[in-house]
Short mmCIF file of C-alpha atoms and ligand atoms in Angstrom, two decimals:
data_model
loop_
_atom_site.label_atom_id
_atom_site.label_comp_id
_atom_site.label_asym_id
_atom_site.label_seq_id
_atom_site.Cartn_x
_atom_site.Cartn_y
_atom_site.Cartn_z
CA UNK A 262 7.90 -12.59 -44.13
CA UNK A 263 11.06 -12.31 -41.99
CA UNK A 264 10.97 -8.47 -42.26
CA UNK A 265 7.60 -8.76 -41.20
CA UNK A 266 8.33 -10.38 -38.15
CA UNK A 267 11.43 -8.35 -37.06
CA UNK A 268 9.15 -5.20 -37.20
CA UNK A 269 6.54 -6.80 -35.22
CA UNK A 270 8.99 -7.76 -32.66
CA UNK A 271 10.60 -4.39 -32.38
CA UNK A 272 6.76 -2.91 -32.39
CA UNK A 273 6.32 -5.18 -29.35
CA UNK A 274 9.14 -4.46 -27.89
CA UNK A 275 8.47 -0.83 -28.13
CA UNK A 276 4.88 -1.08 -26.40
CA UNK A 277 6.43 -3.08 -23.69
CA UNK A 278 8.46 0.13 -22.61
CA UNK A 279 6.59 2.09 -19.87
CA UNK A 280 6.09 5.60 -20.34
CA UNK A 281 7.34 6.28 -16.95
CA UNK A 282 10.44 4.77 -17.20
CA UNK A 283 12.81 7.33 -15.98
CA UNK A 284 10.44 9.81 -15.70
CA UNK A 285 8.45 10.80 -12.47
CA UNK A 286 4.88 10.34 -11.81
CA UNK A 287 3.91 14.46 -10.54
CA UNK A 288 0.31 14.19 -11.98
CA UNK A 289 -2.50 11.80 -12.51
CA UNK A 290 -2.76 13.07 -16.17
CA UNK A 291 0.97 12.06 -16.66
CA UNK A 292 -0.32 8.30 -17.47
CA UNK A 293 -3.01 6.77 -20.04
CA UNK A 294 -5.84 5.11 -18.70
CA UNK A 295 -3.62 1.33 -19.96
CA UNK A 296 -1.23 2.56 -18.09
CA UNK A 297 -3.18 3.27 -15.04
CA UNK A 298 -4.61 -0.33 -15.46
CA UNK A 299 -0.91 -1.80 -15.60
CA UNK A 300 -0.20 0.14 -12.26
CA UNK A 301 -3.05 -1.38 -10.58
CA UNK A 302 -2.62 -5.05 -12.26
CA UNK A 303 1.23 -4.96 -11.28
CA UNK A 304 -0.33 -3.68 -8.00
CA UNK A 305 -2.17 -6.91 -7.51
CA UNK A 306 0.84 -9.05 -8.76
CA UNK A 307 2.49 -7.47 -5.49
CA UNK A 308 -0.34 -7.90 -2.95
CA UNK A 309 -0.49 -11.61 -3.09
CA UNK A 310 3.41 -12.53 -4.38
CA UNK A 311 6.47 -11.18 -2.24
CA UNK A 312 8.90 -9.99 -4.11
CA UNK A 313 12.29 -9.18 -1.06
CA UNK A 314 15.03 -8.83 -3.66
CA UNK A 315 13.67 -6.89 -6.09
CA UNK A 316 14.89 -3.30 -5.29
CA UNK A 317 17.68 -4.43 -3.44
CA UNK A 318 20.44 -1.96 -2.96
CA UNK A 319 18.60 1.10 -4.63
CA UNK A 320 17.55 3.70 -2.21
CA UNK A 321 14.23 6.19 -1.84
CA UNK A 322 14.41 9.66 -0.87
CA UNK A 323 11.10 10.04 1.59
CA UNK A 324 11.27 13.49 1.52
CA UNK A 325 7.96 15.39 3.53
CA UNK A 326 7.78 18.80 4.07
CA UNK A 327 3.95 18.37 5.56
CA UNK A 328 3.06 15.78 7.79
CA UNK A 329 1.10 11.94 6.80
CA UNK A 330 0.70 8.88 8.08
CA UNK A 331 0.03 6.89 4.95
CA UNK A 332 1.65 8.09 2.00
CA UNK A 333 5.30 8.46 3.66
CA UNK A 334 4.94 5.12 5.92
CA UNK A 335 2.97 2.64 2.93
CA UNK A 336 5.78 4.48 0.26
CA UNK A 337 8.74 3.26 3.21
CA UNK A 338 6.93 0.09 3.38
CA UNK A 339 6.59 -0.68 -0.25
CA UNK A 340 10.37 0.12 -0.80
CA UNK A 341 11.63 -1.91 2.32
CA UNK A 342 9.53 -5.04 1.17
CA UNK A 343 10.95 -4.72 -2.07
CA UNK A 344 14.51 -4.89 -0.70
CA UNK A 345 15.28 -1.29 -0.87
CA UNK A 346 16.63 0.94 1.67
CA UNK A 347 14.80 4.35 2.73
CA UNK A 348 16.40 7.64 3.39
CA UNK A 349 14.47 11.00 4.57
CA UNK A 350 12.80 13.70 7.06
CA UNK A 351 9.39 14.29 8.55
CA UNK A 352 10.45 17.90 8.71
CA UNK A 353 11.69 20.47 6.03
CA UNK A 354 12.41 22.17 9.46
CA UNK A 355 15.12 19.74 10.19
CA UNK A 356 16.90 20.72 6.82
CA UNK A 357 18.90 23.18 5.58
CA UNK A 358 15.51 25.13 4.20
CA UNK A 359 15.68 26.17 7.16
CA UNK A 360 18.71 28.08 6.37
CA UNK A 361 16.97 29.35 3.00
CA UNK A 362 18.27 26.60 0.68
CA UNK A 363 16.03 26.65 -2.51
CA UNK A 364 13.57 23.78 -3.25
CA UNK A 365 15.98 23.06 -6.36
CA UNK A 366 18.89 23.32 -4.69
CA UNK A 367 18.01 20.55 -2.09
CA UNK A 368 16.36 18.46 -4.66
CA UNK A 369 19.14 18.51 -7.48
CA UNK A 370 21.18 17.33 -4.23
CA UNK A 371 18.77 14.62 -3.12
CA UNK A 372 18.63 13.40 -6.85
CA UNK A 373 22.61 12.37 -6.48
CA UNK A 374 21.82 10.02 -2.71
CA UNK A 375 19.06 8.25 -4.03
CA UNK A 376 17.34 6.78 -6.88
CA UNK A 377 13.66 7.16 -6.48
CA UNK A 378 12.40 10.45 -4.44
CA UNK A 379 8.78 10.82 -2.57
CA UNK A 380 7.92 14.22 -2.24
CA UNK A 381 5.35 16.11 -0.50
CA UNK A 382 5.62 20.03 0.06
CA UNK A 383 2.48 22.64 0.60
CA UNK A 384 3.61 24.37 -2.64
CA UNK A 385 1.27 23.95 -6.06
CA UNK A 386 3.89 22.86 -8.78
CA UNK A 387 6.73 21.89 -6.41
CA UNK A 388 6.91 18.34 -7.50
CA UNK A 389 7.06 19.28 -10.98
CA UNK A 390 9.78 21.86 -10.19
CA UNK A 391 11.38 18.83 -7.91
CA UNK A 392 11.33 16.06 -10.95
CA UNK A 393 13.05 19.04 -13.51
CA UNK A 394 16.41 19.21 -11.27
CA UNK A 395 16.61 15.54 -9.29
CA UNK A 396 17.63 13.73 -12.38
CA UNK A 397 16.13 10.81 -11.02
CA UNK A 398 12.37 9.94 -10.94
CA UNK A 399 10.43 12.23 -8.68
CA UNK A 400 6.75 10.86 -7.08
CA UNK A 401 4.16 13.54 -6.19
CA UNK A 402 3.22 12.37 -2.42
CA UNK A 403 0.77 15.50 -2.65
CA UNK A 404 1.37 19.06 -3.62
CA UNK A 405 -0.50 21.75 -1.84
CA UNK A 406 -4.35 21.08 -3.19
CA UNK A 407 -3.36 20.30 -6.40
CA UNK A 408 -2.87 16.78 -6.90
CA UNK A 409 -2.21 13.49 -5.36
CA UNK A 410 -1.79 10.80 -7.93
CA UNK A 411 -0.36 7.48 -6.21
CA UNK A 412 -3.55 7.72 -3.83
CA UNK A 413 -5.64 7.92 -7.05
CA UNK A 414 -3.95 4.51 -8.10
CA UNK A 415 -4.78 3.03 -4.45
CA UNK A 416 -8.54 5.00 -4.63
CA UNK A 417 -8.80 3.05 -7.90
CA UNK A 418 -7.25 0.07 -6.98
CA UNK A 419 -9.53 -0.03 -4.20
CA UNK A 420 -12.99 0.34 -5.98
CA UNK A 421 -11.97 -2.04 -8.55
CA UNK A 422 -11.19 -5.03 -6.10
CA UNK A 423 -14.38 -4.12 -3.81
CA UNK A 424 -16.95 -3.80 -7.27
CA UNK A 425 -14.56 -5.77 -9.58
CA UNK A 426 -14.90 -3.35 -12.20
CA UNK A 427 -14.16 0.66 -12.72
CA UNK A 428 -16.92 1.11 -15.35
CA UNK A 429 -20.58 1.30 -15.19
CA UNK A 430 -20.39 2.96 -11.26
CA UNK A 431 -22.17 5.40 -9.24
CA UNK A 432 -19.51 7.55 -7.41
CA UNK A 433 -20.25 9.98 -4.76
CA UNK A 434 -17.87 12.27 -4.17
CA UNK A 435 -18.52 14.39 -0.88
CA UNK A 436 -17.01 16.95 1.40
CA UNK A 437 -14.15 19.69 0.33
CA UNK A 438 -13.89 19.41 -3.59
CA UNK A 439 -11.93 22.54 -4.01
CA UNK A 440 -9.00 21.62 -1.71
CA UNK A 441 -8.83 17.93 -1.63
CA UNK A 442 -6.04 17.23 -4.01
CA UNK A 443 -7.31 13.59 -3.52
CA UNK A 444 -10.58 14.71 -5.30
CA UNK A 445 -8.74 16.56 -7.86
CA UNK A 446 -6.61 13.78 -8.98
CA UNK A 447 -9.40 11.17 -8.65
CA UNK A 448 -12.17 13.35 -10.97
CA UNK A 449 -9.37 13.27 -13.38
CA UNK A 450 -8.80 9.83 -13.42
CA UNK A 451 -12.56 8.44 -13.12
CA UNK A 452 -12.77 10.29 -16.51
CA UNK A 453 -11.49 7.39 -18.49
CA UNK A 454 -14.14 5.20 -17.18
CA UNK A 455 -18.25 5.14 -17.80
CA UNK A 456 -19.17 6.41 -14.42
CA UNK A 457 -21.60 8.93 -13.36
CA UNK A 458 -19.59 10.77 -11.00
CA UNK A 459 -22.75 12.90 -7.74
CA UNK A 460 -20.77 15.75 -5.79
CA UNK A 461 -21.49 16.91 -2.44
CA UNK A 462 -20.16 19.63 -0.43
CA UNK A 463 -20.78 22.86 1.47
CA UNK A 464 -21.05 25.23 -1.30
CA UNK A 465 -18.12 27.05 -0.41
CA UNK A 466 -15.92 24.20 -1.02
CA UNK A 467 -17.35 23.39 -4.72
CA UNK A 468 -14.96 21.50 -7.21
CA UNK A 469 -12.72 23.96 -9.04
CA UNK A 470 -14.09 24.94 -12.65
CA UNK A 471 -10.90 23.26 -14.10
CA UNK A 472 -11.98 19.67 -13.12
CA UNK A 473 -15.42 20.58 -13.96
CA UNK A 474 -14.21 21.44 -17.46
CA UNK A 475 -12.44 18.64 -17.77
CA UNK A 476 -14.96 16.38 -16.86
CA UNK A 477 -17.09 18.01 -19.34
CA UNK A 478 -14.16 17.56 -22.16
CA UNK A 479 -14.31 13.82 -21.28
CA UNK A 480 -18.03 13.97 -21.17
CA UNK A 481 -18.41 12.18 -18.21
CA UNK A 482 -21.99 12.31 -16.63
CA UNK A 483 -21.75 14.55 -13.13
CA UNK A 484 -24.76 15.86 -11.07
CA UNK A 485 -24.35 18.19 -7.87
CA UNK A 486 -26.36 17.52 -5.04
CA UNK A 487 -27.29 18.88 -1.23
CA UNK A 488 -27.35 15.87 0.94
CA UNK A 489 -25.87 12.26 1.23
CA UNK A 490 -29.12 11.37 1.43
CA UNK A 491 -30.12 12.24 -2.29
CA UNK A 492 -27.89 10.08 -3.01
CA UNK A 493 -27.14 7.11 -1.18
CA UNK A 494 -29.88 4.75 -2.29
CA UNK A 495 -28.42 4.78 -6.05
CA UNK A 496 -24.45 5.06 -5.38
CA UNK A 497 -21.90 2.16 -5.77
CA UNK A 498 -18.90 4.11 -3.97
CA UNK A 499 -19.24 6.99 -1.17
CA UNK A 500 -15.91 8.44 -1.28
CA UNK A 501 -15.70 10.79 1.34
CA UNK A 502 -13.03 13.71 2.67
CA UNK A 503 -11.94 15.65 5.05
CA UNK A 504 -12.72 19.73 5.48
CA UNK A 505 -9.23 20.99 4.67
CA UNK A 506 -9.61 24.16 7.27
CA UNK A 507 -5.77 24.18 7.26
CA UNK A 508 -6.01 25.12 3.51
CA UNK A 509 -8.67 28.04 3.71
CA UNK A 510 -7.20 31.40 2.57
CA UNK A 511 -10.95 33.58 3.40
CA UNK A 512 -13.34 31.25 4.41
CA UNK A 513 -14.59 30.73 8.15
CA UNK A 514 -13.92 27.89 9.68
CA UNK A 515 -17.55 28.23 11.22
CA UNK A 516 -20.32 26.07 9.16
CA UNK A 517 -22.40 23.29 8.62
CA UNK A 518 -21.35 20.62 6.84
CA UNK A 519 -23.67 18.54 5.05
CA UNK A 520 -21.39 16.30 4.34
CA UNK A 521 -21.24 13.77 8.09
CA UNK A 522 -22.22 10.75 7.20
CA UNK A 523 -24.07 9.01 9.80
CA UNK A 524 -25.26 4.84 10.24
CA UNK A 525 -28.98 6.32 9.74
CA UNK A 526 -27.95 7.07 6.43
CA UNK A 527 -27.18 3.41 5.11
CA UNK A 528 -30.50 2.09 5.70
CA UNK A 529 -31.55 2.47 2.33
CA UNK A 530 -27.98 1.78 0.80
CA UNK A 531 -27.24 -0.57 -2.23
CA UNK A 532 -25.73 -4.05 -0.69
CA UNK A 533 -22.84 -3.38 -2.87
CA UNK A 534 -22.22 -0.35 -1.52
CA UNK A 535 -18.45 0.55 -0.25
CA UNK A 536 -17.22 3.73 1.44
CA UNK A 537 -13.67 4.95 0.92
CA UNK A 538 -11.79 7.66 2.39
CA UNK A 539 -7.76 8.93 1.67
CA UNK A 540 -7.87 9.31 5.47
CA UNK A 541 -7.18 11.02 7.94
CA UNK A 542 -11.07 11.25 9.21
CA UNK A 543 -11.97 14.09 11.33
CA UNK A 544 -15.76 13.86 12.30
CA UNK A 545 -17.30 12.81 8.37
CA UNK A 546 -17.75 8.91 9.17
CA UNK A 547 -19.45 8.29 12.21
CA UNK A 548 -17.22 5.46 13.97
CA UNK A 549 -20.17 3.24 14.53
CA UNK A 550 -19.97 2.40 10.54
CA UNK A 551 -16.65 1.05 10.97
CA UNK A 552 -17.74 -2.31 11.51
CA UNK A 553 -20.22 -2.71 8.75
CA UNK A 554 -19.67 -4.03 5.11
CA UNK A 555 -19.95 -0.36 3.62
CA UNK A 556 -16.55 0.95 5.38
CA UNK A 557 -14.12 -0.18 3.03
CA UNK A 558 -11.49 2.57 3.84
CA UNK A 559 -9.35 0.53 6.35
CA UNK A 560 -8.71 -2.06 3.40
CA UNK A 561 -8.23 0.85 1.16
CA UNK A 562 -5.09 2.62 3.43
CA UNK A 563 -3.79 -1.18 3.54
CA UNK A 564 -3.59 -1.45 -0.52
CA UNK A 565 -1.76 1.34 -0.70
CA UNK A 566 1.35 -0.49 -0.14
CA UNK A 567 1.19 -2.87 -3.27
CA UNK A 568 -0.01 0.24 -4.94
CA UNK A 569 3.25 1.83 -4.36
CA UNK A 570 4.96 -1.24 -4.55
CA UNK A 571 4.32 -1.68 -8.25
CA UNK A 572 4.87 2.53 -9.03
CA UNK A 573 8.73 2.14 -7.31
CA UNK A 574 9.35 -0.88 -9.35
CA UNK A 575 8.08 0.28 -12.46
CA UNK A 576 9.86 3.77 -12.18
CA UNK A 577 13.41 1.85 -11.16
CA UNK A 578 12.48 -0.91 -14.22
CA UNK A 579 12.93 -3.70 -12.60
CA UNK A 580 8.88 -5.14 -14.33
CA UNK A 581 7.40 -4.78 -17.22
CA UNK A 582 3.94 -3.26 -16.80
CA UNK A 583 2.30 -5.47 -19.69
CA UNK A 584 3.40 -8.51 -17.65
CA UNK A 585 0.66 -8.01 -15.53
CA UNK A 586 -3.20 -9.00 -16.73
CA UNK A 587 -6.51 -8.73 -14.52
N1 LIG B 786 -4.27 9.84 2.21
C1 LIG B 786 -3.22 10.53 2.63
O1 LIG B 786 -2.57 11.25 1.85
O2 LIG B 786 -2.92 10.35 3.94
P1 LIG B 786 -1.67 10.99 4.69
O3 LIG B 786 -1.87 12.50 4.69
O4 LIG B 786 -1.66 10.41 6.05
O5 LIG B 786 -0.43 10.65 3.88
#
């Protein structure tokens, strides 16, 4: 009876340990859908219960080598509400890249001034190549059109507290599929959940056969469409995104986009309905839907400071993801 007991303590013990303890969090894929569900539960723990002390005197590396507004400033946030202290540039221009230092020279560097690094760089696979040399745990602030996971966790976070579920969902996904890294991360992710996922973009900017196939794999029920409109009367979430033009290798920059969504459309929207957005907008939501119950996608930039909140502290230890119940 005692032996029993021991092993069921150490077999408790041993599910209590995060798998990304001491490890880095470079793609959506790199957690389990419990663990995704921890994130976003330790994520709520931090939006309603301060916590000042609890990085106190460890430091982040905000390292961005393209420019953002909310995944450097929410990640700088999170760690200076926690108690931490922030170190970092805007501006690979401002560091000795521009001298022709190597990614994993700077980064094996970087690895011995701080504990925790954010990184975002235009190069596919540099965060993985970043979190193999740092030696401390590396976050994927977006890399290239790849992936983006933490704003996965806050897109999640997001659709959970506005529906108060992730499963039984109708999620539109609409504008530039094959560069959004946003999109990419978030397919991957929504594929643990019963969801029927309705794309929508120009069709030069179709979601890459990889997610497709991996959506299959998961068989999770997708449909392609040509307009908001075919859609809107029977979605729960309208996740929209930006054209990436910065990002096109061939294509013109010169098209329509059938993806601008305009106040017109909502008429015959579910009340339930909530629009989200990773932000920045260009032209995709008319402003004049700002100020209705859809447009959800202020609130969602604003969670993305718990969000990050609870990754930092569960990649420096200092919780216990299975703490944390919704
Ligand atoms: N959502 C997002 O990544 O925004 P920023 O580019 O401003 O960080």
């Amino acid at each position: 009876m005692r032996l029993i007991k021991i092993c069921a303590l150490i077999f408790a013990m041993m599910s209590s340990v995060y798998a990304l303890e001491n490890n880095s969090l470079i793609s959506i894929d790199d957690i389990s859908k419990a663990e995704i569900e921890q994130i976003l539960n330790a994520a709520q723990f931090f939006k309603t219960t301060p916590q000042p002390d609890l990085l106190k005197g460890h430091i982040l590396a905000s390292c961005f080598f393209e420019p953002s507004t909310r995944t450097r400033l929410s990640f700088e946030s999170a760690m200076y509400r926690l108690g931490g202290n922030v170190i970092g540039f805007t501006d690979g221009d401002t560091t000795s890249t521009k001298k022709g230092e190597s990614l994993s020279d700077m980064m094996k560097g970087i690895g011995s001034f701080a504990d925790v690094i954010v990184m975002r760089h235009p190069m596919v696979g540099s965060a993985h190549l970043a979190a193999s040399v740092a030696g401390v745990p590396v976050v994927n602030g977006g890399d290239g059109f790849n992936q983006h996971p933490t704003q996965t966790l806050v897109d999640l976070f997001s659709i959970r507290e506005s529906q108060g579920t992730l499963d039984d969902l109708h999620i539109a996904i609409a504008g530039d599929l094959k560069y959004g890294r946003t999109v990419h991360s978030l397919c991957l992710a929504l594929s643990h959940y019963r969801v029927h996922l309705h794309f929508i973009s120009p069709n030069f900017l179709l979601l890459p056969d990889v997610i497709c196939e991996e959506l299959r794999k998961s068989d999770t029920s997708i449909s392609f469409h040509e307009s908001l409109e075919e859609v809107i009367p029977e979605i729960d979430i309208l996740y929209m995104t930006r054209i990436q033009k910065e990002r096109f290798v061939y294509e013109s920059v010169d098209f329509e986009n059938p993806c601008l969504l305009k106040l017109s459309h909502l008429a015959k929207a579910k009340d339930n309905l909530r629009i989200l957005h990773p932000l920045p907008r260009m032209d995709e939501i008319e402003v004049n839907i700002d100020n209705t119950p859809y447009a959800y996608y202020f609130q969602q930039m604003g969670n993305g400071v718990p969000v990050r909140m609870a990754v930092l502290a569960l990649l420096l230890n200092k919780i216990e993801a299975n703490n944390f119940s919704f």
